[in-house]
mmCIF file of C-alpha atoms in Angstrom:
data_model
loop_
_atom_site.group_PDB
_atom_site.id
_atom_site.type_symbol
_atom_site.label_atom_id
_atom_site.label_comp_id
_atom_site.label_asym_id
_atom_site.label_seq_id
_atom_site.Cartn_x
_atom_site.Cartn_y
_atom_site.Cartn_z
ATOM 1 C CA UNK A 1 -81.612 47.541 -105.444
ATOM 2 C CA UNK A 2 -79.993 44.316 -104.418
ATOM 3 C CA UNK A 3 -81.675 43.856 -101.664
ATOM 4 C CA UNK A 4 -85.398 44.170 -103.319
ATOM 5 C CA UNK A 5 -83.786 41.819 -105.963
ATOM 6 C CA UNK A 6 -82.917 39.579 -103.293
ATOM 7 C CA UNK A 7 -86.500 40.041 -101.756
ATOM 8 C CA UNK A 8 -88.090 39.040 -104.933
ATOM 9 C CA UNK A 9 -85.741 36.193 -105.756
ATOM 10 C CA UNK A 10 -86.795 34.586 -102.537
ATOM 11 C CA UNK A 11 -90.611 35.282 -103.530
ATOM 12 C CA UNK A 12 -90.035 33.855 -106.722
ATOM 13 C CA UNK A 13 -88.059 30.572 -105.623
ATOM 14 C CA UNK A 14 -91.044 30.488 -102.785
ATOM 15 C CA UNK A 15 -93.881 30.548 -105.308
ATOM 16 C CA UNK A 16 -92.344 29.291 -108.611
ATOM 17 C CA UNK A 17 -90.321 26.008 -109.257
ATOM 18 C CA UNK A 18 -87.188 27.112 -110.127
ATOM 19 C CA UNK A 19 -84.643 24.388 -112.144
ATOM 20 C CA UNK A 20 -81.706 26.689 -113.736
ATOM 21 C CA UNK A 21 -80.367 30.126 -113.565
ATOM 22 C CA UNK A 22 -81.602 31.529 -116.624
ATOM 23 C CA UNK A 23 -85.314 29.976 -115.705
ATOM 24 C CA UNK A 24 -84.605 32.778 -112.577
ATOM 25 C CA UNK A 25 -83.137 35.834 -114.866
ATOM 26 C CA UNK A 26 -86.185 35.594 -116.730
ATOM 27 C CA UNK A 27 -88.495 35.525 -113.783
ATOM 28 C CA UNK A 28 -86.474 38.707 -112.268
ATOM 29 C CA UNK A 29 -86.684 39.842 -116.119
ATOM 30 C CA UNK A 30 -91.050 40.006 -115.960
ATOM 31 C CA UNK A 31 -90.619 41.578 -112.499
ATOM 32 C CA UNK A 32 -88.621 44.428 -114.006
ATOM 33 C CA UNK A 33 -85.118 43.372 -113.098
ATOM 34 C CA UNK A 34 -82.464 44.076 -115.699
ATOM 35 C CA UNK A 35 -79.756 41.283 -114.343
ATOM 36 C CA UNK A 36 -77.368 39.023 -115.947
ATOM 37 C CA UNK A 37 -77.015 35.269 -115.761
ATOM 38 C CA UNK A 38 -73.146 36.533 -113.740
ATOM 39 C CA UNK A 39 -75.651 38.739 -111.632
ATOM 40 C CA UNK A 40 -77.815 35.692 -110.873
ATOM 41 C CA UNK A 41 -74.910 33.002 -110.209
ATOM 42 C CA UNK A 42 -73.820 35.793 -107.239
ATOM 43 C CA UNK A 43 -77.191 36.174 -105.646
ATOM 44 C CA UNK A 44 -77.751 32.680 -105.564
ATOM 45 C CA UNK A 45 -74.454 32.206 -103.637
ATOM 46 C CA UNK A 46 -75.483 35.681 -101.324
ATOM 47 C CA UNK A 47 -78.510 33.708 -100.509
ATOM 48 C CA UNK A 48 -77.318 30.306 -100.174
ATOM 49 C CA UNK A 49 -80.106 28.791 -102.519
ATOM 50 C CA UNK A 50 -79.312 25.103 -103.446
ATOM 51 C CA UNK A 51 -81.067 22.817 -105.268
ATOM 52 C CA UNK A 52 -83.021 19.493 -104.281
ATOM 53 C CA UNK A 53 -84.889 17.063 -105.576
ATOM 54 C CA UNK A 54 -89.003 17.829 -105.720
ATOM 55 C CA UNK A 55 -91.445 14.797 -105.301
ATOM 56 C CA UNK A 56 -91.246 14.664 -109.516
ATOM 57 C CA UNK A 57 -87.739 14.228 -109.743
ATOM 58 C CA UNK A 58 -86.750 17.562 -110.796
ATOM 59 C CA UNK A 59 -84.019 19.840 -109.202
ATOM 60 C CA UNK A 60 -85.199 22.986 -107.831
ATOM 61 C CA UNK A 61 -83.696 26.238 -106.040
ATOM 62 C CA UNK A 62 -84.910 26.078 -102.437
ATOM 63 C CA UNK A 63 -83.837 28.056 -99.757
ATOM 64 C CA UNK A 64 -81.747 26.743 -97.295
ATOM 65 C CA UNK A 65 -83.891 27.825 -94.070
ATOM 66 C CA UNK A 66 -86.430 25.060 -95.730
ATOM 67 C CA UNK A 67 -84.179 22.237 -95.658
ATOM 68 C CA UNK A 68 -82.988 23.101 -92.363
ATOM 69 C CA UNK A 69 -86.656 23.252 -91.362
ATOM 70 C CA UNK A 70 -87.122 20.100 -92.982
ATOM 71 C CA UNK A 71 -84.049 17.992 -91.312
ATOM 72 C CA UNK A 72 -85.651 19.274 -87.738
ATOM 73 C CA UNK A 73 -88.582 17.503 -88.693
ATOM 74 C CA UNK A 74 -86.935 14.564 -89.680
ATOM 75 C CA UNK A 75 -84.972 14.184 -86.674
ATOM 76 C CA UNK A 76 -87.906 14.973 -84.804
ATOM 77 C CA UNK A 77 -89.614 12.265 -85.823
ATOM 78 C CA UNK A 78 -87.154 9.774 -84.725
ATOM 79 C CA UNK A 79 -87.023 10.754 -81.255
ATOM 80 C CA UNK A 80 -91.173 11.000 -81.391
ATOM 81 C CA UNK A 81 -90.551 7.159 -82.922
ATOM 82 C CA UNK A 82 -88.421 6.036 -80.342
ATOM 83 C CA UNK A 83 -87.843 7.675 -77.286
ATOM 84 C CA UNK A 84 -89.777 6.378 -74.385
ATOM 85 C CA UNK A 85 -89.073 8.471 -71.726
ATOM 86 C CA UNK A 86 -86.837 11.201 -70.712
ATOM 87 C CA UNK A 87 -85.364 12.111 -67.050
ATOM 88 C CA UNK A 88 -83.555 14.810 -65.375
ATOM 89 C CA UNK A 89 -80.712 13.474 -62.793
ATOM 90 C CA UNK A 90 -78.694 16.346 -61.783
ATOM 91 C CA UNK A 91 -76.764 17.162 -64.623
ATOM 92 C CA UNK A 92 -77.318 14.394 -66.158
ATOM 93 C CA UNK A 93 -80.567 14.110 -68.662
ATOM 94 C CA UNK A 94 -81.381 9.814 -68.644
ATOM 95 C CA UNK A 95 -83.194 8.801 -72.330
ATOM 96 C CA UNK A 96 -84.743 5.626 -72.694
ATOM 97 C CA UNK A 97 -85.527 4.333 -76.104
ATOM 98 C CA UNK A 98 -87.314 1.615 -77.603
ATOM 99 C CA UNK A 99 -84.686 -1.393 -78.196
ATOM 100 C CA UNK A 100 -81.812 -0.549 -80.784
ATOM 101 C CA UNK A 101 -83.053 2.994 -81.298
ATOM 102 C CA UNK A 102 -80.592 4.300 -78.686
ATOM 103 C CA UNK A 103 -77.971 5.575 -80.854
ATOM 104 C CA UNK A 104 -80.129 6.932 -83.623
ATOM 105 C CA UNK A 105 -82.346 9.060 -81.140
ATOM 106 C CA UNK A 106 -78.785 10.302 -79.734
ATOM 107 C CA UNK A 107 -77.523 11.459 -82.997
ATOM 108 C CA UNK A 108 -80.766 13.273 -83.955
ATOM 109 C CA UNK A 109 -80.225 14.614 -80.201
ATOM 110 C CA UNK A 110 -76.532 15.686 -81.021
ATOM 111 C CA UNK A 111 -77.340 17.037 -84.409
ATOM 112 C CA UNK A 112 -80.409 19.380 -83.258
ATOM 113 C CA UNK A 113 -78.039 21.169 -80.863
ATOM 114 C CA UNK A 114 -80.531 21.201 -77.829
ATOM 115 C CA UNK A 115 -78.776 23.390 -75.335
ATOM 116 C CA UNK A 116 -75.269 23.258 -73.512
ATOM 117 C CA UNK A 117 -74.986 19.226 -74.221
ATOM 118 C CA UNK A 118 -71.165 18.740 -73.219
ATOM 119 C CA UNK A 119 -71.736 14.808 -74.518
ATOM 120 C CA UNK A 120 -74.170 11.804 -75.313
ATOM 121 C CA UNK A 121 -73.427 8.080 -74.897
ATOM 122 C CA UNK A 122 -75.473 5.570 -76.049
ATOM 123 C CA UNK A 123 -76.127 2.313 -75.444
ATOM 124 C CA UNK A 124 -78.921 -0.223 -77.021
ATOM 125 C CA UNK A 125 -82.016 1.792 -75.249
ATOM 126 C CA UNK A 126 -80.849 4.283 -72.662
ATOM 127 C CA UNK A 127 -79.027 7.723 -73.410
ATOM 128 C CA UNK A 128 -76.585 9.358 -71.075
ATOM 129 C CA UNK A 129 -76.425 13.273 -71.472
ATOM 130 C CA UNK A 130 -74.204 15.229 -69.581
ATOM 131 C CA UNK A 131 -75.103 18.831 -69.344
ATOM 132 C CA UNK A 132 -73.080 21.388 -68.399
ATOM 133 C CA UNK A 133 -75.632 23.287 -65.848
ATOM 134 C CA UNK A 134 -78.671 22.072 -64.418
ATOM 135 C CA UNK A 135 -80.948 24.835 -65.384
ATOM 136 C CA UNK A 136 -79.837 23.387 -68.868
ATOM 137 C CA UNK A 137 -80.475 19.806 -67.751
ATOM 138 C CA UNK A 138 -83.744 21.090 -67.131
ATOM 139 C CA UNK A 139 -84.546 22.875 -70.430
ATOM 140 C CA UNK A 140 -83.436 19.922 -72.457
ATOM 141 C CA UNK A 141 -85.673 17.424 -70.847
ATOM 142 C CA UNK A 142 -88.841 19.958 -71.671
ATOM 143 C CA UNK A 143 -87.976 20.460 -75.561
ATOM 144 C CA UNK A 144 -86.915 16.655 -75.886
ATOM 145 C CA UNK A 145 -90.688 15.901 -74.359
ATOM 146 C CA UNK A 146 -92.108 18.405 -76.490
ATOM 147 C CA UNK A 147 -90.985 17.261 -79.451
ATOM 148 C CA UNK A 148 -91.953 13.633 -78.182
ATOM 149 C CA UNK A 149 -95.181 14.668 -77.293
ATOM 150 C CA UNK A 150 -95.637 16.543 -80.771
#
């Protein structure tokens, strides 16, 4: 039962803008769930819902796969916006960036977890990567130029 309840939550949140608890108890109410606003609270926590902002100012439930989704994006973007070009030295991966972009491109790097990085430096255009194998080395100059590329 809790997992179909769970199921339907995550339809609902999907398909319905969502702004309180009790807006979701009813929801699960008209799709035959008998639950309590205690009942609710929990599954939200199970699933890890949170709220944000929508483009009208109101909060919403959202699930937090879509914000993760959405932050990838984001710092996908700024390397697409500022990296130049991307090179494989041994274990080393060499990033150059458009002028002061060097240590924003490096933190989107750092943050996106691509691969075994063991560190970044950055400087005002060029990235230093250090990679802990080069088969690695290798990966992580193909999914930094994908993501580049778009």
């Amino acid at each position: 039962m809790k997992s179909k309840r769970h199921s339907k939550i995550i339809e609902i949140i999907k398909s319905t803008a969502i702004e309180t608890q009790e807006e979701l108890a009813e929801e699960l109410k008209k799709a035959g769930f008998d639950v309590t606003q205690a009942t609710v609270s929990r599954d939200i926590k199970n699933l890890k819902l949170v709220k944000k902002q929508d483009n009208k100012g109101h909060y919403r439930y959202t699930i937090i796969e879509e914000e993760k989704n959405e932050m990838v994006d984001r710092l996908s973007n700024i390397l697409e916006n500022t990296v130049t070009s991307v090179e494989n030295v041994e274990k080393m991966v060499v990033v150059k960036t458009i002028s002061g972009s060097a240590s924003a491109a490096a933190e989107a790097i750092d943050t996106l977890n691509l691969g075994e990085i063991a560190g970044t430096i950055a400087g005002d255009n060029t990235i230093f990567i250090l990679v802990r194998s080069l088969e690695k080395a290798e990966t992580l100059v193909s999914r930094i130029l994908e993501m580049i590329e778009g």
